[in-house]
Each structure stands twice: as C-alpha cells, then as structure tokens.
Amino acid sequence: MSTKKYLLSLALLMAASAVSAENPLVQTCYTTDPAPMVSGDRLYLYTGHDEDGADFFWMQEWRVYSTDDMVNWTDHGSPLAIEDFAWGDDRAWAPQTIERNGKFYFYVPLHSKLTGAMAIGVAVGDTPTGPFKDALGKPLADGNWAYIDPTVFIDDDGQAYLYWGNPEIYYVKLNDDMISFEGEVQKMEMTVEGFGKGKMVEMEPGKDYRTTYTEGPWIMKRNGKYYMIYAAGGIPEHIAYSVSDTPTGPWKYMGVIMPQSDGTNSFTNHPAVMDYKGKSYFFYHTGNLPGGGGFARSVAAEPFEYNADRTFPTILPTKEGAPAVGTLNPRTRVEAETMAWSEGVSSEQNDKTGVYVSDIHNGDYIKIANADFGKGGMKKFGASVASALRGGVIEVRLDSQDGPVLAELKVPGTGGWENWKYIETPVASDATGVHDIYLVFKGRKGPKLFNFDYWQFK
C-alpha cells in the first residue's frame, strides 16, 4: 500500500462516528422566529429574515429550510414576501405553516395599509415550499399593534385554532377552509395563575401584577393536554409555558423552559416544539452568528426529553445542537445549498435555477455531515458551477477542512454568473463508511470565484 493510501485509510478509521448538528442551523443569512412542520419524511422550518445591518425588526420576507436528518439543512429560499400581500407594506414578522387536505397554509403578521397597524394574513400553496399566494387579498384579522406572531394547530376533532398576540393572546376557531372564521376575535383571559407573575404595570399603580407572557405563542397538544409556550418576562425575554385541559383555557402556569442567558446573545426569543422521527426538539433563536444580536438573530434547535410527569425540562442553548437521525447519500444529486455548516458563503435564487450558493471566495467552505459512502467504489465527482471570471477550485475533503483530499475539481470561467456548466473530475482516493464532507473553495484571493448549484459522486 502506498504512503498516501495508508494515511487516507488511517484517517478514515479515526473519523468520529457520532455526528451532531451545529447551532445556529443556518449560516448563510440571519433567520428568526422558527416554526417547524413535519410533512412526509421531512421536517420543514419556516423562519423570518433579519436584514444585514438592521437597527430594528425591518424584515421583508419569510424563508423555508428542510431536513431529513436534523444535521443537513436545505435552503429553499424565500417563497413569500411582503410584496405578495397587496394590503401589507412592512414588518414580515414571525410566521407558522400547517398542512390540511393536501394544502399548506402560511400564516403571517404584516403591517397593514388598511388600518396602519399590524394584521394577520394567510397564504396557501400546494407544496411545503410553495409557491404561496395570498388566499384572501385582505387580512384574515386586521386589528391593532398586538396582532403579531400567529400560531396554529388542528385538534383531534378536526377543529383548527389560530392564536396570536403581544402582550395578550387573541384567538379564533378557524373554519374548515383554514382561511376564514365565524364570530368575533376572542381575547384570552390572562391571569397570574394562568401565565405567571410579571412586572408591575407602571401606568396603573395599585393594580395587580401583569402576567409574564410577552409574545411569540406556540400551541401544541400532548397526551390530552394543551401546551402554550411563549416568550416571557418582557425585555430581555426567556421562554415559559402554561398548560390547560382545553384549547382556550383556563391555563395553569408551569414555569420556565429556557432561561434568559448570555448563551442566546439576543434580547428576544421565540419558541417552537416539534417531534420528528421519534425525537423531541426545541427551536429558538439567538444572536450567535458573527455580527449577530437583537436585530440579527439566527435559528437554533436542541433535542430534549420530557420529564416523567410530562413537564418540560430546563433547556439551555448549546453550540452542538441535535444529533443526526439519518445519513446523506452522496451518490445522488445534492443541492449545494444543503449543508450542516458553512463559512463565508451566501445563497441566491431565481425562477430558472432556484436556490444556489453564491459569494464564494478563497478559503470559504461548506460542510455536509454524515454522508454514507457505503462500500466505496466512487469514480467521479461532478458539480454544476458558473463563473463570469476565472473560476477556482473545489477541494473535496473528508472529516475536516484539512482532511484527506478525495477529489479536486477545477472550475473554469463559464461566461457568466448564471451560465451553468456541469464538470466532472476523477476521484483521487476512494472512501467507505460514514463521513463528513468538506467542500473547500480555493482561488485568487479577493474576488468572488464562482456560483455553485449542485454536486454528486458517481
């Protein structure tokens, strides 16, 4: 055996088998207000998008990501934005999407041109990633500044409920069409017994304490109990929850799930809980990307187990996140925007190509976790790339940025940033078993090198 093959084999044997996600889950842009939904065998994650350099919640669009292993997330871009609602003009804040009868209903808050306040809208699509279209041409509920952060669920009897609100909770019983409701908007009774003791209401001295509930409700049902999880405590926020025997209360305050801590680096938080492939996950957001903070937030997730008495444990933010619940097949076409971690790159989209990786410079990289090479036998590595300049190189490495080189693909100029060309190169060394893949980008220092659509081994 040659020295090169011996060193590669040794590296493969030493590669770690346990793989976890890394928080935040998305590094190509700032993401906020997570809302997971399971459809088929994938978990879809709907988020807001904080703009770079924002000094307030100036948010223009919603984004969608998905996974089938909890470590590699595919960027599906933005299927819905302010411009899709003729009656809205600002503040694309926290969304949630739900599936019913083969349709996907996307509930959003927006600043309304009609009343000059916040309102709740709904769009509908045929797939989890859209396209989505405003279902009504007007708000579903247009009211006041408290009309933000919708959360939706369908009870066991088929009745759907929509909740929203800051600093109180509003709700309606949705009709079967999911885009209308009968009667008036109802306001939840907010008691200390139901939502905990908050801060004194300064404008009304002598009155009782207001509740700790602030905003960002998330409704769910488990073992016959209804759980309302929410951002609490004012600014800075922590995550707390209340429980009821009915979907509309009365509620019993249960305590804190995620304490406010330096680990979030954000004065807001926003909860969501979802079971997927037999595991439970808690979603939230932090300011933990470079340049992050209260107006530059990023979605994260933690695995957890309920306590024996069905209560939530205390959940703290971590860098490690959730362990893998599946592997990725490198023999199939893999979108370049599917990644477990990245450094330096961004994503863009258009109607022809869809989403692709852009802003690639020398030294940037993409990590793909838990790729299963099986018994090996890889002969070629190929990628779809585009460059208006001189291109660069994709180094395919195993298990680290400096790991063994599996292949080296030279990317030429293709005549334009969206003039795509599929290029293949022989695999220099074979790999077997499960490994992380690092796609390391090299080229001239300074300029953008190329765009990157997809890759695969053959």
Coordinates of C-alpha atoms in Angstrom, one line a residue:
M1 CA 0.0 0.0 0.0
S2 CA 1.4 3.5 -0.9
T3 CA 2.0 6.0 1.9
K4 CA -0.8 8.2 0.5
K5 CA -3.4 5.4 0.6
Y6 CA -2.2 4.3 4.0
L7 CA -2.6 7.8 5.5
L8 CA -6.1 8.1 4.0
S9 CA -7.1 4.7 5.3
L10 CA -5.9 5.7 8.8
A11 CA -7.8 8.9 8.7
L12 CA -11.0 7.1 7.7
L13 CA -10.6 4.7 10.6
M14 CA -10.1 7.6 13.1
A15 CA -13.1 9.6 11.9
A16 CA -15.7 10.1 14.5
S17 CA -19.0 8.3 14.1
A18 CA -21.1 10.5 16.3
V19 CA -22.5 13.5 14.4
S20 CA -24.4 16.4 15.8
A21 CA -25.9 19.5 14.2
E22 CA -24.3 22.8 14.8
N23 CA -26.1 25.9 16.1
P24 CA -27.2 28.2 14.6
L25 CA -28.7 26.0 12.0
V26 CA -28.4 28.5 9.1
Q27 CA -25.2 30.5 8.5
T28 CA -25.8 32.0 5.0
C29 CA -28.2 34.7 6.4
Y30 CA -29.8 35.7 9.6
T31 CA -33.0 33.7 10.4
T32 CA -35.6 34.3 13.1
D33 CA -38.8 33.0 14.8
P34 CA -38.6 29.3 13.9
A35 CA -41.8 27.4 13.0
P36 CA -41.2 23.7 12.2
M37 CA -43.7 21.5 10.4
V38 CA -43.4 17.8 9.5
S39 CA -44.7 16.7 6.1
G40 CA -43.9 13.3 4.7
D41 CA -40.5 12.2 5.8
R42 CA -39.0 15.8 6.1
L43 CA -39.1 18.4 8.7
Y44 CA -39.7 21.9 7.2
L45 CA -38.6 25.0 9.1
Y46 CA -40.3 28.4 8.3
T47 CA -38.4 31.5 9.5
G48 CA -38.2 35.2 9.3
H49 CA -35.2 37.0 7.9
D50 CA -33.3 39.8 9.7
E51 CA -31.6 42.1 7.2
D52 CA -27.9 42.8 7.5
G53 CA -27.1 45.9 9.4
A54 CA -30.7 46.4 10.7
D55 CA -31.4 48.7 13.7
F56 CA -35.0 47.4 14.1
F57 CA -37.1 44.5 13.0
W58 CA -37.0 45.6 9.4
M59 CA -37.9 42.3 7.9
Q60 CA -39.0 41.8 4.3
E61 CA -39.6 38.1 3.6
W62 CA -40.0 34.6 5.1
R63 CA -37.7 31.7 4.3
V64 CA -38.0 27.9 4.3
Y65 CA -35.4 25.2 5.1
S66 CA -35.8 21.4 5.4
T67 CA -34.0 18.4 6.6
D68 CA -34.4 14.6 6.8
D69 CA -31.6 14.0 9.3
M70 CA -31.5 17.1 11.6
V71 CA -27.9 17.9 10.7
N72 CA -28.0 18.9 7.0
W73 CA -30.4 21.7 6.1
T74 CA -31.6 22.5 2.5
D75 CA -32.2 26.2 1.8
H76 CA -35.5 26.5 -0.2
G77 CA -35.2 30.3 -0.4
S78 CA -38.0 32.8 0.1
P79 CA -41.4 31.6 -1.2
L80 CA -43.3 34.5 0.4
A81 CA -42.6 38.2 1.0
I82 CA -44.3 41.5 1.8
E83 CA -44.9 42.1 -2.0
D84 CA -47.1 39.0 -2.1
F85 CA -49.7 40.8 0.0
A86 CA -51.2 43.9 -1.7
W87 CA -52.5 45.2 1.6
G88 CA -49.2 44.9 3.5
D89 CA -46.3 47.3 3.4
D90 CA -43.8 46.4 6.2
R91 CA -42.7 44.1 9.0
A92 CA -42.7 40.5 7.8
W93 CA -42.6 39.0 11.3
A94 CA -43.0 35.6 12.9
P95 CA -44.9 33.0 10.7
Q96 CA -46.2 29.5 11.0
T97 CA -47.4 27.0 8.4
I98 CA -49.7 24.0 8.7
E99 CA -50.9 21.3 6.3
R100 CA -54.5 20.3 5.8
N101 CA -56.3 18.4 3.0
G102 CA -53.3 18.5 0.7
K103 CA -52.8 22.3 1.0
F104 CA -50.3 24.3 3.1
Y105 CA -51.5 27.4 4.9
F106 CA -48.9 30.0 5.7
Y107 CA -50.0 32.4 8.5
V108 CA -48.0 35.7 8.8
P109 CA -48.2 39.1 10.5
L110 CA -47.7 42.2 8.5
H111 CA -48.1 45.9 8.8
S112 CA -51.5 46.7 7.2
K113 CA -52.0 49.6 4.8
L114 CA -55.7 49.4 5.6
T115 CA -55.5 50.3 9.3
G116 CA -51.9 51.4 9.8
A117 CA -51.4 48.7 12.4
M118 CA -50.4 45.0 12.4
A119 CA -52.6 42.3 10.9
I120 CA -52.7 38.6 10.4
G121 CA -52.6 37.3 6.8
V122 CA -52.7 33.8 5.3
A123 CA -51.3 32.4 2.0
V124 CA -51.8 29.0 0.6
G125 CA -49.7 26.6 -1.5
D126 CA -49.7 23.1 -2.9
T127 CA -46.3 22.1 -1.5
P128 CA -44.4 22.9 1.7
T129 CA -42.0 25.1 -0.2
G130 CA -44.7 26.9 -2.3
P131 CA -45.2 28.9 -4.3
F132 CA -47.7 30.5 -2.0
K133 CA -50.4 33.0 -2.8
D134 CA -52.4 35.4 -0.6
A135 CA -55.6 33.4 0.0
L136 CA -57.9 36.4 0.6
G137 CA -56.5 39.6 -0.9
K138 CA -57.0 41.2 2.5
P139 CA -56.1 40.4 6.1
L140 CA -57.6 37.4 7.9
A141 CA -57.7 39.5 11.0
D142 CA -56.9 43.3 10.9
G143 CA -56.9 44.9 14.3
N144 CA -54.2 46.6 16.3
W145 CA -50.5 46.6 17.2
A146 CA -50.9 43.3 19.2
Y147 CA -51.7 41.4 16.0
I148 CA -48.4 39.6 15.6
D149 CA -46.8 36.1 15.9
P150 CA -49.6 33.7 14.8
T151 CA -49.6 30.1 15.9
V152 CA -52.0 27.4 14.6
F153 CA -53.0 23.8 15.3
I154 CA -55.7 21.3 14.4
D155 CA -57.3 19.5 17.3
D156 CA -58.1 15.8 17.3
D157 CA -61.8 16.6 16.5
G158 CA -60.7 18.5 13.4
Q159 CA -61.3 22.0 14.8
A160 CA -58.5 24.4 13.9
Y161 CA -57.4 27.2 16.2
L162 CA -55.3 30.3 15.4
Y163 CA -53.7 32.3 18.2
W164 CA -51.6 35.4 18.2
G165 CA -50.7 38.5 20.3
N166 CA -48.4 40.8 22.3
P167 CA -48.9 41.4 25.2
E168 CA -52.1 39.4 25.3
I169 CA -53.3 36.3 23.4
Y170 CA -56.1 36.5 20.9
Y171 CA -57.7 33.5 19.2
V172 CA -60.3 32.3 16.7
K173 CA -61.7 29.0 15.7
L174 CA -60.9 28.6 12.0
N175 CA -63.4 27.2 9.6
D176 CA -62.5 24.0 7.7
D177 CA -61.2 26.1 4.8
M178 CA -58.5 27.4 7.1
I179 CA -58.8 30.9 5.7
S180 CA -62.0 32.2 7.5
F181 CA -63.7 32.1 10.9
E182 CA -67.1 32.7 12.4
G183 CA -67.9 35.2 15.0
E184 CA -65.6 37.7 16.7
V185 CA -61.9 37.5 17.6
Q186 CA -61.6 36.4 21.2
K187 CA -59.2 37.5 23.9
M188 CA -57.7 35.0 26.3
E189 CA -58.2 35.6 30.0
M190 CA -54.7 36.5 31.2
T191 CA -54.4 35.6 34.9
V192 CA -51.3 35.3 37.1
E193 CA -52.5 31.7 37.8
G194 CA -52.5 31.1 34.1
F195 CA -49.4 32.9 32.9
G196 CA -47.3 33.7 35.9
K197 CA -46.4 36.9 37.7
G198 CA -44.7 39.5 35.6
K199 CA -43.7 43.1 36.1
M200 CA -45.8 45.8 37.8
V201 CA -47.9 47.8 35.4
E202 CA -46.4 51.2 35.9
M203 CA -49.2 53.2 34.4
E204 CA -51.7 51.7 36.9
P205 CA -50.2 51.8 40.4
G206 CA -52.0 49.6 42.9
K207 CA -53.2 47.2 40.3
D208 CA -52.3 43.5 40.2
Y209 CA -49.1 42.4 38.5
R210 CA -49.4 41.7 34.8
T211 CA -48.6 38.2 33.6
T212 CA -45.1 37.1 32.5
Y213 CA -46.5 36.4 28.9
T214 CA -45.0 38.7 26.3
E215 CA -45.3 37.4 22.8
G216 CA -44.5 34.5 20.3
P217 CA -47.0 31.9 21.4
W218 CA -46.7 28.3 20.2
I219 CA -49.6 25.9 20.7
M220 CA -49.4 22.2 20.9
K221 CA -51.2 19.2 22.3
R222 CA -49.6 16.2 24.0
N223 CA -51.2 13.3 26.0
G224 CA -54.5 15.1 26.1
K225 CA -53.1 18.3 27.5
Y226 CA -52.8 21.7 25.7
Y227 CA -49.4 23.5 26.0
M228 CA -49.0 27.2 25.3
I229 CA -45.3 28.0 25.1
Y230 CA -44.2 31.6 24.7
A231 CA -41.6 34.4 25.1
A232 CA -41.9 35.8 28.6
G233 CA -40.7 38.4 31.1
G234 CA -40.6 41.4 28.9
I235 CA -37.1 42.5 27.6
P236 CA -34.9 40.5 27.8
E237 CA -37.1 37.5 27.1
H238 CA -37.0 34.0 28.4
I239 CA -39.3 31.0 27.3
A240 CA -42.0 29.8 29.7
Y241 CA -45.2 27.7 29.3
S242 CA -48.7 27.1 30.6
V243 CA -51.0 24.0 30.4
S244 CA -54.7 23.6 30.0
D245 CA -57.3 20.8 29.6
T246 CA -59.0 22.8 26.8
P247 CA -57.5 24.7 23.8
T248 CA -58.9 28.0 25.2
G249 CA -58.1 27.7 28.9
P250 CA -58.3 28.2 31.8
W251 CA -54.5 27.9 31.8
K252 CA -52.1 26.9 34.6
Y253 CA -48.6 28.5 34.6
M254 CA -45.9 25.8 34.7
G255 CA -42.6 27.7 34.7
V256 CA -39.5 28.4 32.6
I257 CA -38.2 26.2 29.8
M258 CA -35.3 28.3 28.5
P259 CA -34.0 30.9 31.0
Q260 CA -32.7 34.2 29.7
S261 CA -29.0 33.8 29.5
D262 CA -25.8 35.1 27.9
G263 CA -25.9 32.0 25.7
T264 CA -28.6 33.5 23.4
N265 CA -27.0 36.9 22.8
S266 CA -30.4 38.3 21.9
F267 CA -33.0 40.3 23.9
T268 CA -35.8 38.4 22.2
N269 CA -36.5 34.7 21.9
H270 CA -39.2 32.7 20.0
P271 CA -40.1 29.1 20.8
A272 CA -41.3 26.1 18.9
V273 CA -41.5 22.4 19.7
M274 CA -41.8 19.5 17.3
D275 CA -41.5 15.7 17.3
Y276 CA -39.6 14.2 14.4
K277 CA -38.6 10.6 13.8
G278 CA -39.4 9.6 17.4
K279 CA -37.4 12.5 19.0
S280 CA -38.5 15.8 20.5
Y281 CA -36.9 19.2 19.6
F282 CA -37.0 22.7 21.0
F283 CA -36.4 25.5 18.5
Y284 CA -35.5 29.1 19.4
H285 CA -33.3 31.9 18.1
T286 CA -30.0 33.5 19.2
G287 CA -27.7 36.3 18.1
N288 CA -24.8 33.9 17.8
L289 CA -23.6 34.4 14.2
P290 CA -20.8 36.9 13.5
G291 CA -22.4 40.3 13.7
G292 CA -25.4 38.9 15.4
G293 CA -27.6 40.4 18.2
G294 CA -31.1 41.6 18.9
F295 CA -31.8 42.6 15.3
A296 CA -29.6 40.0 13.7
R297 CA -30.9 36.6 15.0
S298 CA -30.3 33.0 14.0
V299 CA -32.4 29.9 14.5
A300 CA -31.1 27.1 16.7
A301 CA -32.5 23.7 17.9
E302 CA -32.0 21.4 20.9
P303 CA -33.0 17.8 21.4
F304 CA -34.8 17.1 24.7
E305 CA -36.9 14.5 26.6
Y306 CA -39.9 15.4 28.7
N307 CA -39.8 14.8 32.4
A308 CA -41.6 11.7 33.8
D309 CA -44.5 14.0 34.9
R310 CA -44.9 15.3 31.3
T311 CA -43.4 18.7 32.2
F312 CA -40.6 20.4 30.2
P313 CA -37.1 20.2 31.4
T314 CA -34.9 23.2 31.6
I315 CA -33.3 23.6 28.1
L316 CA -30.1 25.7 27.6
P317 CA -28.6 26.9 24.4
T318 CA -25.7 24.9 23.0
K319 CA -23.3 25.0 20.1
E320 CA -23.7 21.2 19.4
G321 CA -27.5 21.1 18.8
A322 CA -29.2 17.9 17.7
P323 CA -27.6 14.5 16.8
A324 CA -28.1 13.0 13.4
V325 CA -31.2 10.9 12.8
G326 CA -30.1 9.8 9.3
T327 CA -27.4 9.8 6.7
L328 CA -26.9 11.6 3.4
N329 CA -26.4 9.7 0.1
P330 CA -23.5 11.4 -1.8
R331 CA -24.3 9.3 -4.9
T332 CA -27.5 11.3 -5.7
R333 CA -27.7 14.9 -6.8
V334 CA -27.1 17.0 -3.7
E335 CA -28.1 20.7 -3.8
A336 CA -25.1 22.9 -2.9
E337 CA -27.4 24.8 -0.5
T338 CA -27.8 21.6 1.6
M339 CA -25.3 21.9 4.4
A340 CA -24.6 21.3 8.0
W341 CA -22.3 24.3 8.4
S342 CA -20.7 26.9 6.1
E343 CA -18.2 29.7 6.4
G344 CA -18.3 32.8 4.1
V345 CA -20.9 31.8 1.5
S346 CA -24.4 33.1 0.9
S347 CA -27.4 31.9 -1.2
E348 CA -29.3 33.4 -4.0
Q349 CA -32.3 32.3 -6.1
N350 CA -34.1 32.9 -9.3
D351 CA -37.0 31.4 -11.2
K352 CA -34.9 29.4 -13.6
T353 CA -32.2 27.8 -11.3
G354 CA -33.9 28.0 -7.9
V355 CA -31.6 28.4 -4.9
Y356 CA -27.8 28.2 -5.3
V357 CA -24.7 29.1 -3.3
S358 CA -23.0 32.4 -4.1
D359 CA -20.5 34.8 -2.7
I360 CA -17.8 32.1 -2.8
H361 CA -14.3 33.4 -2.0
N362 CA -10.9 31.8 -1.4
G363 CA -10.9 29.8 1.9
D364 CA -14.7 29.6 2.3
Y365 CA -16.2 26.1 2.7
I366 CA -19.4 24.0 3.1
K367 CA -19.6 21.1 5.5
I368 CA -22.0 18.2 4.7
A369 CA -22.5 15.9 7.7
N370 CA -22.9 12.1 7.9
A371 CA -22.5 11.2 4.3
D372 CA -22.7 7.5 3.7
F373 CA -20.2 6.2 1.1
G374 CA -21.2 2.6 1.8
K375 CA -18.6 0.1 0.4
G376 CA -17.0 2.8 -1.7
G377 CA -16.4 2.5 -5.4
M378 CA -16.7 6.2 -6.2
K379 CA -15.1 7.0 -9.6
K380 CA -16.0 10.6 -10.3
F381 CA -17.1 13.8 -8.6
G382 CA -19.1 16.4 -10.5
A383 CA -20.6 19.8 -9.9
S384 CA -22.7 22.4 -11.6
V385 CA -20.9 25.7 -11.4
A386 CA -20.9 29.2 -13.1
S387 CA -18.3 32.0 -13.2
A388 CA -18.1 35.2 -15.1
L389 CA -14.4 35.5 -14.2
R390 CA -11.6 33.0 -13.8
G391 CA -13.3 30.4 -11.6
G392 CA -11.4 28.5 -8.9
V393 CA -11.1 25.0 -7.3
I394 CA -13.4 22.8 -5.2
E395 CA -11.4 20.6 -2.9
V396 CA -13.4 17.7 -1.6
R397 CA -12.0 16.7 1.8
L398 CA -13.1 14.2 4.4
D399 CA -13.9 14.9 8.0
S400 CA -12.2 18.3 8.3
Q401 CA -11.1 21.4 6.3
D402 CA -7.6 19.9 6.3
G403 CA -8.7 16.3 5.9
P404 CA -7.7 13.9 3.1
V405 CA -8.4 15.1 -0.4
L406 CA -11.0 12.9 -2.1
A407 CA -11.2 14.9 -5.3
E408 CA -10.2 18.3 -6.8
L409 CA -12.5 19.9 -9.3
K410 CA -11.1 22.8 -11.3
V411 CA -13.8 25.4 -12.1
P412 CA -13.2 27.5 -15.3
G413 CA -14.8 30.7 -16.3
T414 CA -18.2 29.8 -17.9
G415 CA -19.1 33.1 -19.4
G416 CA -21.5 34.4 -16.8
W417 CA -22.5 34.1 -13.1
E418 CA -25.6 32.1 -14.1
N419 CA -24.2 30.4 -17.2
W420 CA -24.1 26.9 -15.6
K421 CA -21.7 24.2 -16.7
Y422 CA -21.6 20.6 -15.2
I423 CA -18.0 19.5 -14.7
E424 CA -16.6 16.1 -13.6
T425 CA -13.2 15.0 -12.3
P426 CA -11.8 11.6 -11.3
V427 CA -11.9 10.7 -7.6
A428 CA -8.3 10.5 -6.4
S429 CA -8.9 8.3 -3.4
D430 CA -11.9 6.1 -2.5
A431 CA -13.9 6.3 0.7
T432 CA -16.1 3.9 2.6
G433 CA -18.5 4.2 5.5
V434 CA -20.0 7.4 7.0
H435 CA -18.0 10.7 7.0
D436 CA -18.4 14.4 6.9
I437 CA -17.6 16.1 3.6
Y438 CA -15.9 19.4 3.4
L439 CA -16.1 21.3 0.1
V440 CA -13.3 23.8 0.4
F441 CA -13.1 26.6 -2.1
K442 CA -9.8 27.9 -3.4
G443 CA -8.7 30.6 -5.9
R444 CA -7.3 34.0 -6.2
K445 CA -7.6 36.0 -3.0
G446 CA -10.1 38.8 -3.0
P447 CA -12.6 38.3 -5.9
K448 CA -15.7 36.3 -5.9
L449 CA -14.8 32.9 -7.6
F450 CA -17.9 31.2 -8.8
N451 CA -21.5 30.2 -8.1
F452 CA -22.4 26.6 -7.2
D453 CA -25.7 24.8 -7.8
Y454 CA -25.3 21.1 -7.0
W455 CA -22.8 18.2 -6.8
Q456 CA -22.7 14.4 -6.7
F457 CA -20.4 11.4 -6.7
K458 CA -20.6 8.6 -9.4

